[in-house]
């Protein structure tokens, strides 16, 4: 899953419901999940393969059958993705489930943290597994009646998660919350200005940190240097444009901050292990 904006502005909706469903596999143009955050809660279920998910600086190694709840506002992304296929439901649980007063405290207990259930933990909680299956099936269907089924399944899922917090659920504390919050202005700056020249000093200044300390914090949380991440982000944006528009390679290069097409192609090959033209040609027809 590849979000092109860090503080993601996408309206997550399925019909009239404030939620969205994503199915992602290696052929998807947004396969790589870059570091980002959104105000909504994310429910991620691995279908196959392996993926190292970082929430702030906490690594979670997901394999087929594993399930994770990514709390609201958490900075997260994935590295070391190996033939992964996964499905995500991104939702605003407050808009959907806060109508019952007695649910408020229990709901906040779940969405205010990151929760990771390994496949064996889900197998040990058959009621939760069945509720998750009903949730994903209802959202995946996309039909009008699926909305009612999804809301019902969501109540059940969050209720069962609350009951599992001290048992089958492994939680990881947000050890790097303060540092992650400090970095968000720099990530926003990259999102808004990636097509222009960006210096390390400018990024550091946006956070109020010295360049040296900024680089240290950035690498600790994002797992790349700021400049490496900027280039990677630009190439991911370029990949999306190649997959979803009729822009030429030169136009995409210019849009993504590369005035020299030859350098753009070199950088594209570095991160994607192919050329822009080969990448576009390899896309499935419905993605091109």
Tab-separated table of C-alpha atoms in Angstrom:
chain	number	residue	atom	x	y	z
A	1	UNK	CA	0.000	0.000	0.000
A	2	UNK	CA	1.604	3.221	-1.099
A	3	UNK	CA	0.262	6.538	0.126
A	4	UNK	CA	1.606	9.490	-1.806
A	5	UNK	CA	0.899	11.907	1.038
A	6	UNK	CA	2.327	11.500	4.514
A	7	UNK	CA	-0.511	13.255	6.340
A	8	UNK	CA	-2.882	11.592	3.964
A	9	UNK	CA	-5.632	13.893	2.646
A	10	UNK	CA	-7.643	11.086	1.035
A	11	UNK	CA	-11.284	10.880	2.064
A	12	UNK	CA	-11.613	7.260	3.151
A	13	UNK	CA	-15.123	6.297	2.125
A	14	UNK	CA	-17.004	3.281	0.816
A	15	UNK	CA	-20.358	4.574	-0.363
A	16	UNK	CA	-21.752	6.604	2.522
A	17	UNK	CA	-19.511	4.947	5.097
A	18	UNK	CA	-16.410	6.793	6.405
A	19	UNK	CA	-14.117	3.883	5.641
A	20	UNK	CA	-12.161	2.521	2.687
A	21	UNK	CA	-10.992	-0.912	1.609
A	22	UNK	CA	-7.701	-1.661	-0.160
A	23	UNK	CA	-6.446	-4.928	-1.633
A	24	UNK	CA	-2.715	-4.730	-2.383
A	25	UNK	CA	-0.415	-7.249	-4.071
A	26	UNK	CA	2.960	-7.052	-5.900
A	27	UNK	CA	1.300	-6.007	-9.186
A	28	UNK	CA	-0.391	-3.016	-7.599
A	29	UNK	CA	1.239	0.357	-8.503
A	30	UNK	CA	0.983	1.388	-4.834
A	31	UNK	CA	2.535	-1.811	-3.520
A	32	UNK	CA	5.211	-0.186	-1.348
A	33	UNK	CA	3.841	1.431	1.795
A	34	UNK	CA	5.831	4.579	2.445
A	35	UNK	CA	5.950	6.188	5.876
A	36	UNK	CA	2.748	8.176	6.351
A	37	UNK	CA	-0.001	8.796	8.854
A	38	UNK	CA	-3.669	9.572	8.874
A	39	UNK	CA	-6.199	10.428	11.527
A	40	UNK	CA	-8.166	7.266	10.855
A	41	UNK	CA	-7.499	3.839	12.343
A	42	UNK	CA	-6.162	1.149	10.004
A	43	UNK	CA	-6.971	-2.569	10.185
A	44	UNK	CA	-4.422	-4.578	8.176
A	45	UNK	CA	-4.745	-8.292	7.465
A	46	UNK	CA	-1.922	-10.207	5.742
A	47	UNK	CA	-3.052	-12.669	3.079
A	48	UNK	CA	0.316	-14.065	2.040
A	49	UNK	CA	4.048	-13.334	2.024
A	50	UNK	CA	5.984	-11.322	4.584
A	51	UNK	CA	6.258	-7.648	5.479
A	52	UNK	CA	8.103	-5.690	8.151
A	53	UNK	CA	5.715	-2.980	9.295
A	54	UNK	CA	7.129	-0.048	11.264
A	55	UNK	CA	4.827	1.869	13.565
A	56	UNK	CA	6.896	4.856	14.734
A	57	UNK	CA	10.178	2.961	15.303
A	58	UNK	CA	8.619	-0.340	16.423
A	59	UNK	CA	9.049	-3.189	13.882
A	60	UNK	CA	6.266	-5.730	13.457
A	61	UNK	CA	7.043	-8.759	11.271
A	62	UNK	CA	3.799	-9.749	9.567
A	63	UNK	CA	3.189	-13.051	7.808
A	64	UNK	CA	0.164	-14.701	6.252
A	65	UNK	CA	-2.770	-14.641	8.646
A	66	UNK	CA	-1.383	-11.908	10.927
A	67	UNK	CA	-3.506	-8.893	11.783
A	68	UNK	CA	-2.610	-5.417	13.006
A	69	UNK	CA	-4.544	-2.427	14.271
A	70	UNK	CA	-2.601	0.776	13.547
A	71	UNK	CA	-3.738	3.448	15.963
A	72	UNK	CA	-4.963	6.877	14.929
A	73	UNK	CA	-2.257	9.333	13.934
A	74	UNK	CA	0.588	6.792	14.129
A	75	UNK	CA	3.435	7.239	11.656
A	76	UNK	CA	3.780	3.917	9.830
A	77	UNK	CA	5.183	2.282	6.717
A	78	UNK	CA	6.637	-1.001	5.502
A	79	UNK	CA	10.034	-2.287	4.414
A	80	UNK	CA	11.382	-5.694	3.423
A	81	UNK	CA	8.174	-6.650	1.647
A	82	UNK	CA	8.423	-10.165	0.208
A	83	UNK	CA	5.637	-11.276	-2.149
A	84	UNK	CA	3.134	-9.729	0.246
A	85	UNK	CA	-0.564	-9.454	-0.356
A	86	UNK	CA	-2.694	-7.754	2.231
A	87	UNK	CA	-6.000	-6.008	2.752
A	88	UNK	CA	-6.626	-2.823	4.708
A	89	UNK	CA	-9.726	-1.238	6.109
A	90	UNK	CA	-9.105	2.425	6.957
A	91	UNK	CA	-11.892	3.951	8.990
A	92	UNK	CA	-12.993	6.657	11.363
A	93	UNK	CA	-14.285	4.549	14.271
A	94	UNK	CA	-15.606	7.598	16.098
A	95	UNK	CA	-17.899	8.531	13.223
A	96	UNK	CA	-19.088	4.936	12.896
A	97	UNK	CA	-19.252	3.582	16.435
A	98	UNK	CA	-19.458	6.388	18.997
A	99	UNK	CA	-23.239	6.613	18.979
A	100	UNK	CA	-23.501	4.409	22.065
A	101	UNK	CA	-22.181	6.197	25.150
A	102	UNK	CA	-21.007	3.026	26.853
A	103	UNK	CA	-18.773	2.203	23.869
A	104	UNK	CA	-16.641	5.347	24.046
A	105	UNK	CA	-14.065	4.355	26.656
A	106	UNK	CA	-13.654	0.847	25.257
A	107	UNK	CA	-13.235	2.163	21.723
A	108	UNK	CA	-10.589	4.684	22.763
A	109	UNK	CA	-8.704	1.851	24.474
A	110	UNK	CA	-8.340	0.083	21.130
A	111	UNK	CA	-7.754	2.913	18.634
A	112	UNK	CA	-5.261	4.748	20.831
A	113	UNK	CA	-2.588	2.084	20.432
A	114	UNK	CA	-1.019	-0.358	18.015
A	115	UNK	CA	-2.167	-3.956	18.334
A	116	UNK	CA	-0.552	-6.964	16.680
A	117	UNK	CA	-2.097	-10.432	16.594
A	118	UNK	CA	-0.109	-13.261	15.086
A	119	UNK	CA	-1.952	-15.886	13.078
A	120	UNK	CA	-1.775	-18.364	15.959
A	121	UNK	CA	-3.363	-15.790	18.273
A	122	UNK	CA	-6.234	-15.340	15.827
A	123	UNK	CA	-6.680	-19.086	15.572
A	124	UNK	CA	-6.959	-19.144	19.359
A	125	UNK	CA	-9.725	-16.544	19.144
A	126	UNK	CA	-12.207	-18.029	16.645
A	127	UNK	CA	-14.926	-15.465	17.406
A	128	UNK	CA	-12.580	-12.613	16.502
A	129	UNK	CA	-11.371	-14.400	13.361
A	130	UNK	CA	-14.951	-14.940	12.224
A	131	UNK	CA	-15.874	-11.303	12.934
A	132	UNK	CA	-12.860	-10.076	10.942
A	133	UNK	CA	-13.831	-12.319	8.045
A	134	UNK	CA	-17.347	-10.882	8.084
A	135	UNK	CA	-15.972	-7.332	8.184
A	136	UNK	CA	-13.638	-7.772	5.221
A	137	UNK	CA	-16.229	-9.699	3.219
A	138	UNK	CA	-18.849	-6.999	3.746
A	139	UNK	CA	-16.524	-4.135	2.794
A	140	UNK	CA	-15.093	-6.077	-0.126
A	141	UNK	CA	-18.556	-6.667	-1.574
A	142	UNK	CA	-19.185	-2.951	-2.081
A	143	UNK	CA	-22.957	-3.420	-2.261
A	144	UNK	CA	-25.453	-1.276	-0.385
A	145	UNK	CA	-26.322	-3.906	2.208
A	146	UNK	CA	-22.609	-4.321	2.903
A	147	UNK	CA	-22.677	-1.067	4.851
A	148	UNK	CA	-25.019	-2.416	7.507
A	149	UNK	CA	-23.066	-5.659	7.696
A	150	UNK	CA	-19.782	-3.745	7.986
A	151	UNK	CA	-20.985	-1.590	10.865
A	152	UNK	CA	-22.292	-4.640	12.698
A	153	UNK	CA	-19.005	-6.482	12.155
A	154	UNK	CA	-17.026	-3.438	13.309
A	155	UNK	CA	-18.895	-3.312	16.609
A	156	UNK	CA	-18.147	-6.994	17.078
A	157	UNK	CA	-14.476	-6.690	16.070
A	158	UNK	CA	-13.742	-3.779	18.397
A	159	UNK	CA	-15.684	-5.397	21.214
A	160	UNK	CA	-13.735	-8.637	20.871
A	161	UNK	CA	-10.425	-6.738	20.579
A	162	UNK	CA	-11.177	-5.009	23.887
A	163	UNK	CA	-11.684	-8.386	25.500
A	164	UNK	CA	-8.431	-9.697	24.039
A	165	UNK	CA	-6.105	-6.838	25.002
A	166	UNK	CA	-4.579	-8.636	27.980
A	167	UNK	CA	-4.633	-12.097	26.460
A	168	UNK	CA	-3.899	-12.961	22.816
A	169	UNK	CA	-2.946	-9.428	21.779
A	170	UNK	CA	0.622	-8.212	21.865
A	171	UNK	CA	0.856	-4.448	22.105
A	172	UNK	CA	3.900	-2.288	21.500
A	173	UNK	CA	4.269	1.032	23.257
A	174	UNK	CA	4.909	4.157	21.228
A	175	UNK	CA	8.507	4.659	22.296
A	176	UNK	CA	9.221	7.268	19.674
A	177	UNK	CA	6.045	9.325	19.693
A	178	UNK	CA	7.758	12.601	20.500
A	179	UNK	CA	10.409	12.169	17.805
A	180	UNK	CA	7.813	11.144	15.239
A	181	UNK	CA	5.737	14.228	15.984
A	182	UNK	CA	8.831	16.381	15.500
A	183	UNK	CA	9.428	14.871	12.061
A	184	UNK	CA	5.909	15.352	10.710
A	185	UNK	CA	6.491	18.974	9.549
A	186	UNK	CA	9.430	17.771	7.442
A	187	UNK	CA	7.336	14.988	5.936
A	188	UNK	CA	4.577	17.463	5.156
A	189	UNK	CA	7.132	19.741	3.505
A	190	UNK	CA	8.344	16.870	1.296
A	191	UNK	CA	4.784	16.022	0.320
A	192	UNK	CA	3.956	19.586	-0.642
A	193	UNK	CA	7.254	20.470	-2.355
A	194	UNK	CA	8.780	17.255	-3.720
A	195	UNK	CA	8.665	18.693	-7.247
A	196	UNK	CA	10.956	21.568	-6.223
A	197	UNK	CA	14.500	21.786	-4.947
A	198	UNK	CA	14.665	20.740	-1.275
A	199	UNK	CA	17.751	21.002	0.921
A	200	UNK	CA	18.605	19.181	4.121
A	201	UNK	CA	18.798	22.533	5.904
A	202	UNK	CA	15.259	23.416	4.817
A	203	UNK	CA	13.878	20.126	6.117
A	204	UNK	CA	15.697	20.473	9.434
A	205	UNK	CA	14.484	24.068	9.800
A	206	UNK	CA	10.862	22.954	9.356
A	207	UNK	CA	11.201	20.774	12.472
A	208	UNK	CA	13.133	23.269	14.595
A	209	UNK	CA	16.006	20.778	14.939
A	210	UNK	CA	19.661	21.160	14.028
A	211	UNK	CA	20.589	19.379	10.780
A	212	UNK	CA	22.736	16.864	12.646
A	213	UNK	CA	20.064	15.934	15.200
A	214	UNK	CA	17.377	15.998	12.517
A	215	UNK	CA	19.312	13.450	10.435
A	216	UNK	CA	19.764	11.208	13.464
A	217	UNK	CA	16.063	11.301	14.376
A	218	UNK	CA	14.959	10.872	10.768
A	219	UNK	CA	17.065	7.759	10.252
A	220	UNK	CA	15.885	6.289	13.571
A	221	UNK	CA	12.203	6.669	12.680
A	222	UNK	CA	12.108	6.501	8.866
A	223	UNK	CA	15.055	4.079	8.454
A	224	UNK	CA	16.550	6.139	5.633
A	225	UNK	CA	18.536	9.341	5.468
A	226	UNK	CA	16.415	12.419	4.653
A	227	UNK	CA	17.882	12.854	1.154
A	228	UNK	CA	17.628	9.148	0.329
A	229	UNK	CA	14.034	9.184	1.467
A	230	UNK	CA	13.267	12.301	-0.568
A	231	UNK	CA	14.619	10.630	-3.705
A	232	UNK	CA	12.744	7.419	-2.939
A	233	UNK	CA	9.550	9.378	-2.374
A	234	UNK	CA	9.986	11.193	-5.679
A	235	UNK	CA	10.427	7.896	-7.512
A	236	UNK	CA	7.329	6.466	-5.844
A	237	UNK	CA	5.379	9.525	-6.981
A	238	UNK	CA	6.808	9.063	-10.464
A	239	UNK	CA	5.759	5.406	-10.470
A	240	UNK	CA	2.215	6.384	-9.597
A	241	UNK	CA	2.105	8.987	-12.365
A	242	UNK	CA	3.456	6.502	-14.892
A	243	UNK	CA	0.786	4.014	-13.845
A	244	UNK	CA	-2.154	6.411	-13.809
A	245	UNK	CA	-1.515	9.102	-16.418
A	246	UNK	CA	-0.498	9.578	-20.038
A	247	UNK	CA	2.450	11.818	-19.123
A	248	UNK	CA	5.737	11.184	-20.905
A	249	UNK	CA	8.841	10.138	-19.007
A	250	UNK	CA	10.269	13.646	-19.385
A	251	UNK	CA	7.049	15.205	-18.053
A	252	UNK	CA	6.988	12.850	-15.075
A	253	UNK	CA	10.628	13.607	-14.342
A	254	UNK	CA	9.942	17.343	-14.370
A	255	UNK	CA	6.845	16.981	-12.178
A	256	UNK	CA	8.806	14.986	-9.593
A	257	UNK	CA	11.723	17.387	-9.225
A	258	UNK	CA	14.185	16.038	-11.804
A	259	UNK	CA	15.238	18.566	-14.426
A	260	UNK	CA	17.633	16.052	-15.982
A	261	UNK	CA	15.771	13.102	-17.543
A	262	UNK	CA	18.933	10.988	-17.643
A	263	UNK	CA	19.459	11.438	-13.903
A	264	UNK	CA	15.786	10.640	-13.327
A	265	UNK	CA	16.114	7.375	-15.244
A	266	UNK	CA	19.243	6.510	-13.244
A	267	UNK	CA	17.431	7.161	-9.957
A	268	UNK	CA	14.371	5.245	-11.126
A	269	UNK	CA	16.517	2.234	-11.962
A	270	UNK	CA	18.220	2.497	-8.561
A	271	UNK	CA	14.957	2.214	-6.627
A	272	UNK	CA	12.768	0.211	-9.014
A	273	UNK	CA	15.430	-1.947	-10.719
A	274	UNK	CA	13.946	-1.119	-14.106
A	275	UNK	CA	13.573	1.892	-16.389
A	276	UNK	CA	10.484	4.137	-16.387
A	277	UNK	CA	9.426	2.886	-19.821
A	278	UNK	CA	9.867	-0.751	-18.849
A	279	UNK	CA	7.937	-0.123	-15.655
A	280	UNK	CA	5.007	1.412	-17.516
A	281	UNK	CA	4.999	-1.395	-20.066
A	282	UNK	CA	4.931	-4.040	-17.324
A	283	UNK	CA	1.751	-2.729	-15.681
A	284	UNK	CA	-1.446	-4.650	-15.949
A	285	UNK	CA	-3.801	-3.054	-18.493
A	286	UNK	CA	-6.272	-1.920	-15.828
A	287	UNK	CA	-3.474	-0.093	-13.979
A	288	UNK	CA	-1.898	1.694	-16.949
